[in-house]
């Protein structure tokens, strides 16, 4: 669906389908691979090598989840995974082959290294030629450190707000990160993108691109691949329409000059 709609897809380490199978099914697709630091660094190295061989174009390194948070929303909704689902990229694990959900969760929990640090970014940079996109940066200090460690891009993200309660919205911290980066690397953002106006606001605040998560799942649940394509098409149409309604249909006016009603209210009160 992403390839058909001319956009990229980030494949998770914990995908139920391996990176090789995904790339084989869509050989011309633009794919990035999400990775977290494993307790066993040889496993991390192996995943990186596989991503390189499979033709993935970048590594999206999750840096804000050294441990797993409690997903209260999932608990309240009584969400659970069915037995039979496995981590396609971790097939070598005996627990993973058991196809038991509890064993699956134990594999994931044991896989993530809680002691990871900035030095691990330096190490990862040293073992691959793929660009590193650091996901989970939400302040200027971390943005500076990310660049000094060799990040090629920064993805402002708070994991959808589902792991740590009380985090600021990504749209609120985006300007701080963009200001700190000063154009040295590209800045992306995710979290809460539901409408074309959300995309426009992010671009106006300096993001180079916007990523969507939950809407992809909703589209998939609604109608499979066609549902995801429909979701992406709707989002694109909304962006085009809303830019036209703003008199900015050809991006001739710098988006940074765009002010929302909330911005104007603040200016008036000041």
Short mmCIF file of C-alpha atoms in Angstrom, two decimals:
data_model
loop_
_atom_site.label_atom_id
_atom_site.label_comp_id
_atom_site.label_asym_id
_atom_site.label_seq_id
_atom_site.Cartn_x
_atom_site.Cartn_y
_atom_site.Cartn_z
CA UNK A 1 0.00 0.00 0.00
CA UNK A 2 2.81 2.42 0.89
CA UNK A 3 4.62 1.67 -2.36
CA UNK A 4 1.46 2.07 -4.42
CA UNK A 5 0.84 5.46 -2.81
CA UNK A 6 4.46 6.52 -3.43
CA UNK A 7 5.55 6.76 0.17
CA UNK A 8 7.86 4.78 2.44
CA UNK A 9 7.21 2.22 5.15
CA UNK A 10 9.14 1.61 8.35
CA UNK A 11 9.23 -2.09 9.25
CA UNK A 12 9.47 -2.95 12.94
CA UNK A 13 11.97 -5.41 14.36
CA UNK A 14 8.92 -7.06 15.93
CA UNK A 15 6.97 -7.39 12.72
CA UNK A 16 5.19 -10.71 12.25
CA UNK A 17 6.71 -10.85 8.75
CA UNK A 18 10.46 -10.85 8.23
CA UNK A 19 12.23 -8.02 6.46
CA UNK A 20 13.33 -10.37 3.68
CA UNK A 21 9.78 -11.49 2.91
CA UNK A 22 8.48 -7.91 2.86
CA UNK A 23 11.20 -6.78 0.47
CA UNK A 24 10.73 -9.83 -1.73
CA UNK A 25 7.01 -9.10 -2.05
CA UNK A 26 7.64 -5.45 -2.98
CA UNK A 27 11.16 -5.35 -4.47
CA UNK A 28 10.84 -1.73 -5.62
CA UNK A 29 9.40 -0.47 -2.34
CA UNK A 30 11.12 2.17 -0.23
CA UNK A 31 11.64 0.63 3.20
CA UNK A 32 13.37 1.69 6.39
CA UNK A 33 14.03 -0.76 9.21
CA UNK A 34 13.28 0.02 12.86
CA UNK A 35 15.80 -1.31 15.33
CA UNK A 36 16.35 -1.28 19.09
CA UNK A 37 19.50 -2.23 20.94
CA UNK A 38 19.40 -5.86 21.98
CA UNK A 39 21.09 -7.18 25.09
CA UNK A 40 23.06 -9.33 22.66
CA UNK A 41 24.77 -6.81 20.39
CA UNK A 42 25.53 -9.60 17.92
CA UNK A 43 21.78 -9.89 17.37
CA UNK A 44 21.56 -6.16 16.67
CA UNK A 45 24.51 -6.44 14.29
CA UNK A 46 22.86 -9.39 12.54
CA UNK A 47 19.58 -7.48 12.05
CA UNK A 48 21.49 -4.52 10.61
CA UNK A 49 23.39 -6.74 8.18
CA UNK A 50 20.15 -8.37 7.05
CA UNK A 51 18.57 -4.97 6.49
CA UNK A 52 21.56 -3.91 4.40
CA UNK A 53 21.47 -7.07 2.29
CA UNK A 54 17.72 -6.78 1.80
CA UNK A 55 17.95 -3.27 0.40
CA UNK A 56 16.51 -1.23 3.27
CA UNK A 57 17.51 2.40 2.90
CA UNK A 58 17.83 3.59 6.51
CA UNK A 59 17.72 2.46 10.13
CA UNK A 60 15.13 4.02 12.42
CA UNK A 61 16.66 3.68 15.88
CA UNK A 62 14.17 3.82 18.75
CA UNK A 63 15.92 5.68 21.57
CA UNK A 64 13.06 6.42 23.98
CA UNK A 65 12.13 2.90 25.09
CA UNK A 66 14.96 1.22 27.05
CA UNK A 67 12.17 -0.57 28.91
CA UNK A 68 8.56 -1.22 27.99
CA UNK A 69 5.92 1.05 29.47
CA UNK A 70 2.48 0.04 30.64
CA UNK A 71 -0.04 0.55 27.87
CA UNK A 72 -3.06 1.54 29.96
CA UNK A 73 -5.27 1.94 26.91
CA UNK A 74 -4.57 -1.64 25.84
CA UNK A 75 -5.37 -2.87 29.35
CA UNK A 76 -8.65 -0.96 29.46
CA UNK A 77 -9.65 -2.29 26.06
CA UNK A 78 -8.59 -5.83 27.03
CA UNK A 79 -6.40 -6.04 23.97
CA UNK A 80 -4.39 -9.21 23.49
CA UNK A 81 -2.53 -10.95 20.69
CA UNK A 82 -3.69 -14.31 19.47
CA UNK A 83 -1.48 -17.37 19.75
CA UNK A 84 0.24 -18.21 16.49
CA UNK A 85 1.69 -14.75 15.89
CA UNK A 86 5.49 -14.74 15.80
CA UNK A 87 8.24 -12.18 15.35
CA UNK A 88 9.33 -12.80 11.79
CA UNK A 89 12.73 -11.18 12.26
CA UNK A 90 13.55 -13.21 15.36
CA UNK A 91 12.77 -16.71 14.10
CA UNK A 92 16.01 -18.07 15.55
CA UNK A 93 14.68 -17.72 19.09
CA UNK A 94 13.29 -21.01 20.51
CA UNK A 95 10.64 -19.09 22.46
CA UNK A 96 9.59 -17.28 19.31
CA UNK A 97 8.98 -20.58 17.53
CA UNK A 98 6.62 -21.70 20.28
CA UNK A 99 3.92 -19.37 18.88
CA UNK A 100 2.73 -18.74 22.44
CA UNK A 101 1.86 -15.14 23.24
CA UNK A 102 3.42 -15.18 26.73
CA UNK A 103 6.63 -16.57 25.27
CA UNK A 104 6.49 -13.91 22.57
CA UNK A 105 6.27 -11.14 25.15
CA UNK A 106 9.19 -12.64 27.06
CA UNK A 107 11.26 -12.63 23.88
CA UNK A 108 10.53 -8.95 23.31
CA UNK A 109 11.18 -8.00 26.94
CA UNK A 110 14.46 -9.91 27.06
CA UNK A 111 15.55 -8.53 23.71
CA UNK A 112 15.66 -4.84 24.69
CA UNK A 113 18.76 -3.64 26.55
CA UNK A 114 17.79 -1.28 29.41
CA UNK A 115 21.40 -0.10 29.77
CA UNK A 116 21.63 1.40 26.27
CA UNK A 117 23.32 4.79 26.03
CA UNK A 118 24.54 7.37 23.52
CA UNK A 119 27.69 5.30 23.07
CA UNK A 120 25.55 2.65 21.42
CA UNK A 121 24.57 5.15 18.73
CA UNK A 122 28.26 5.73 18.06
CA UNK A 123 28.81 1.98 17.87
CA UNK A 124 25.88 1.49 15.50
CA UNK A 125 27.16 4.28 13.28
CA UNK A 126 30.52 2.50 13.10
CA UNK A 127 29.12 -0.80 11.83
CA UNK A 128 26.80 0.38 9.05
CA UNK A 129 26.75 2.74 6.12
CA UNK A 130 22.97 3.15 6.36
CA UNK A 131 21.67 6.53 7.55
CA UNK A 132 20.52 6.58 11.17
CA UNK A 133 17.15 8.17 11.94
CA UNK A 134 16.86 8.60 15.70
CA UNK A 135 13.26 8.16 16.83
CA UNK A 136 12.12 9.52 20.17
CA UNK A 137 13.96 12.85 20.37
CA UNK A 138 11.84 15.49 22.11
CA UNK A 139 14.20 18.26 23.25
CA UNK A 140 17.05 20.45 22.05
CA UNK A 141 19.74 18.80 24.17
CA UNK A 142 19.03 15.33 22.81
CA UNK A 143 18.82 16.72 19.28
CA UNK A 144 22.32 18.19 19.63
CA UNK A 145 23.65 14.92 21.04
CA UNK A 146 22.00 12.93 18.25
CA UNK A 147 23.73 15.03 15.61
CA UNK A 148 27.09 14.81 17.36
CA UNK A 149 26.73 11.01 17.40
CA UNK A 150 26.16 10.86 13.66
CA UNK A 151 22.39 10.89 13.20
CA UNK A 152 21.32 11.63 9.63
CA UNK A 153 17.80 12.62 10.68
CA UNK A 154 15.64 13.02 13.78
CA UNK A 155 12.11 11.72 14.25
CA UNK A 156 10.31 13.68 16.96
CA UNK A 157 8.15 11.04 18.63
CA UNK A 158 6.69 10.16 22.03
CA UNK A 159 5.68 6.62 21.09
CA UNK A 160 2.11 7.72 20.53
CA UNK A 161 1.87 8.83 24.16
CA UNK A 162 1.14 5.26 25.20
CA UNK A 163 4.25 4.31 27.18
CA UNK A 164 4.82 7.21 29.57
CA UNK A 165 1.99 9.32 30.93
CA UNK A 166 2.32 13.10 30.94
CA UNK A 167 4.64 13.54 27.98
CA UNK A 168 4.15 16.70 25.89
CA UNK A 169 2.59 16.34 22.46
CA UNK A 170 5.13 16.07 19.67
CA UNK A 171 3.68 19.13 17.92
CA UNK A 172 4.54 21.14 21.07
CA UNK A 173 8.20 20.12 21.18
CA UNK A 174 8.79 20.13 17.42
CA UNK A 175 9.75 23.85 17.23
CA UNK A 176 12.39 23.40 19.93
CA UNK A 177 14.00 20.50 18.09
CA UNK A 178 13.87 22.24 14.71
CA UNK A 179 15.45 25.35 16.21
CA UNK A 180 18.26 23.33 17.77
CA UNK A 181 18.97 21.39 14.59
CA UNK A 182 19.31 24.53 12.45
CA UNK A 183 18.97 22.63 9.20
CA UNK A 184 21.93 20.32 9.78
CA UNK A 185 19.76 17.21 9.46
CA UNK A 186 16.16 16.59 8.46
CA UNK A 187 13.51 16.57 11.18
CA UNK A 188 10.40 14.39 11.00
CA UNK A 189 7.47 14.04 13.38
CA UNK A 190 4.75 11.54 14.27
CA UNK A 191 1.96 11.37 16.82
CA UNK A 192 -1.68 12.41 16.54
CA UNK A 193 -1.68 12.98 12.78
CA UNK A 194 -5.29 12.46 11.74
CA UNK A 195 -6.10 15.23 9.25
CA UNK A 196 -4.49 17.21 6.47
CA UNK A 197 -4.32 20.24 8.73
CA UNK A 198 -2.18 18.22 11.15
CA UNK A 199 0.32 17.63 8.36
CA UNK A 200 0.32 21.30 7.37
CA UNK A 201 0.90 22.43 10.96
CA UNK A 202 3.86 20.07 11.28
CA UNK A 203 5.37 21.32 8.02
CA UNK A 204 4.79 24.92 9.09
CA UNK A 205 6.72 24.23 12.29
CA UNK A 206 9.69 22.91 10.37
CA UNK A 207 9.15 19.19 9.89
CA UNK A 208 10.41 17.78 6.60
CA UNK A 209 7.97 14.87 6.68
CA UNK A 210 5.16 13.45 8.80
CA UNK A 211 4.70 9.81 9.78
CA UNK A 212 1.42 8.08 10.63
CA UNK A 213 0.92 5.01 12.79
CA UNK A 214 -2.56 4.23 14.11
CA UNK A 215 -4.39 5.38 10.95
CA UNK A 216 -2.43 2.74 9.05
CA UNK A 217 -3.73 0.05 11.38
CA UNK A 218 -7.27 1.39 11.09
CA UNK A 219 -7.10 1.30 7.32
CA UNK A 220 -5.71 -2.22 7.41
CA UNK A 221 -8.47 -3.40 9.74
CA UNK A 222 -11.10 -1.74 7.56
CA UNK A 223 -10.11 -3.18 4.20
CA UNK A 224 -6.59 -4.58 4.11
CA UNK A 225 -4.17 -3.08 1.60
CA UNK A 226 -6.97 -1.15 -0.10
CA UNK A 227 -7.93 0.38 3.25
CA UNK A 228 -4.39 1.63 3.87
CA UNK A 229 -4.23 3.08 0.37
CA UNK A 230 -7.55 4.81 0.94
CA UNK A 231 -6.32 6.29 4.22
CA UNK A 232 -3.18 7.69 2.58
CA UNK A 233 -5.17 9.02 -0.37
CA UNK A 234 -7.64 10.76 1.96
CA UNK A 235 -4.77 12.37 3.87
CA UNK A 236 -3.16 13.60 0.65
CA UNK A 237 -6.45 15.04 -0.60
CA UNK A 238 -6.99 16.84 2.67
CA UNK A 239 -3.52 18.39 2.51
CA UNK A 240 -4.10 19.60 -1.06
CA UNK A 241 -7.56 20.94 -0.24
CA UNK A 242 -6.55 22.66 2.98
CA UNK A 243 -3.52 24.31 1.38
CA UNK A 244 -5.79 25.62 -1.37
CA UNK A 245 -8.25 26.95 1.21
CA UNK A 246 -5.34 28.73 2.87
CA UNK A 247 -4.34 30.35 -0.43
CA UNK A 248 -1.14 28.36 -0.42
CA UNK A 249 -1.95 25.79 -3.07
CA UNK A 250 1.48 25.90 -4.72
CA UNK A 251 3.50 26.43 -1.54
CA UNK A 252 4.49 29.87 -2.83
CA UNK A 253 4.05 31.36 0.64
CA UNK A 254 6.47 30.01 3.26
CA UNK A 255 4.50 27.71 5.53
CA UNK A 256 6.38 29.15 8.50
CA UNK A 257 4.23 32.27 8.08
CA UNK A 258 1.06 30.28 8.71
CA UNK A 259 -0.63 31.11 12.00
CA UNK A 260 -3.35 29.05 13.62
CA UNK A 261 -6.23 30.54 15.60
CA UNK A 262 -4.45 29.44 18.78
CA UNK A 263 -1.30 31.32 17.71
CA UNK A 264 -3.26 34.50 17.02
CA UNK A 265 -5.05 34.24 20.36
CA UNK A 266 -1.73 34.04 22.16
CA UNK A 267 -0.38 37.02 20.23
CA UNK A 268 -3.49 39.07 21.06
CA UNK A 269 -3.24 38.28 24.77
CA UNK A 270 0.44 39.20 24.76
#
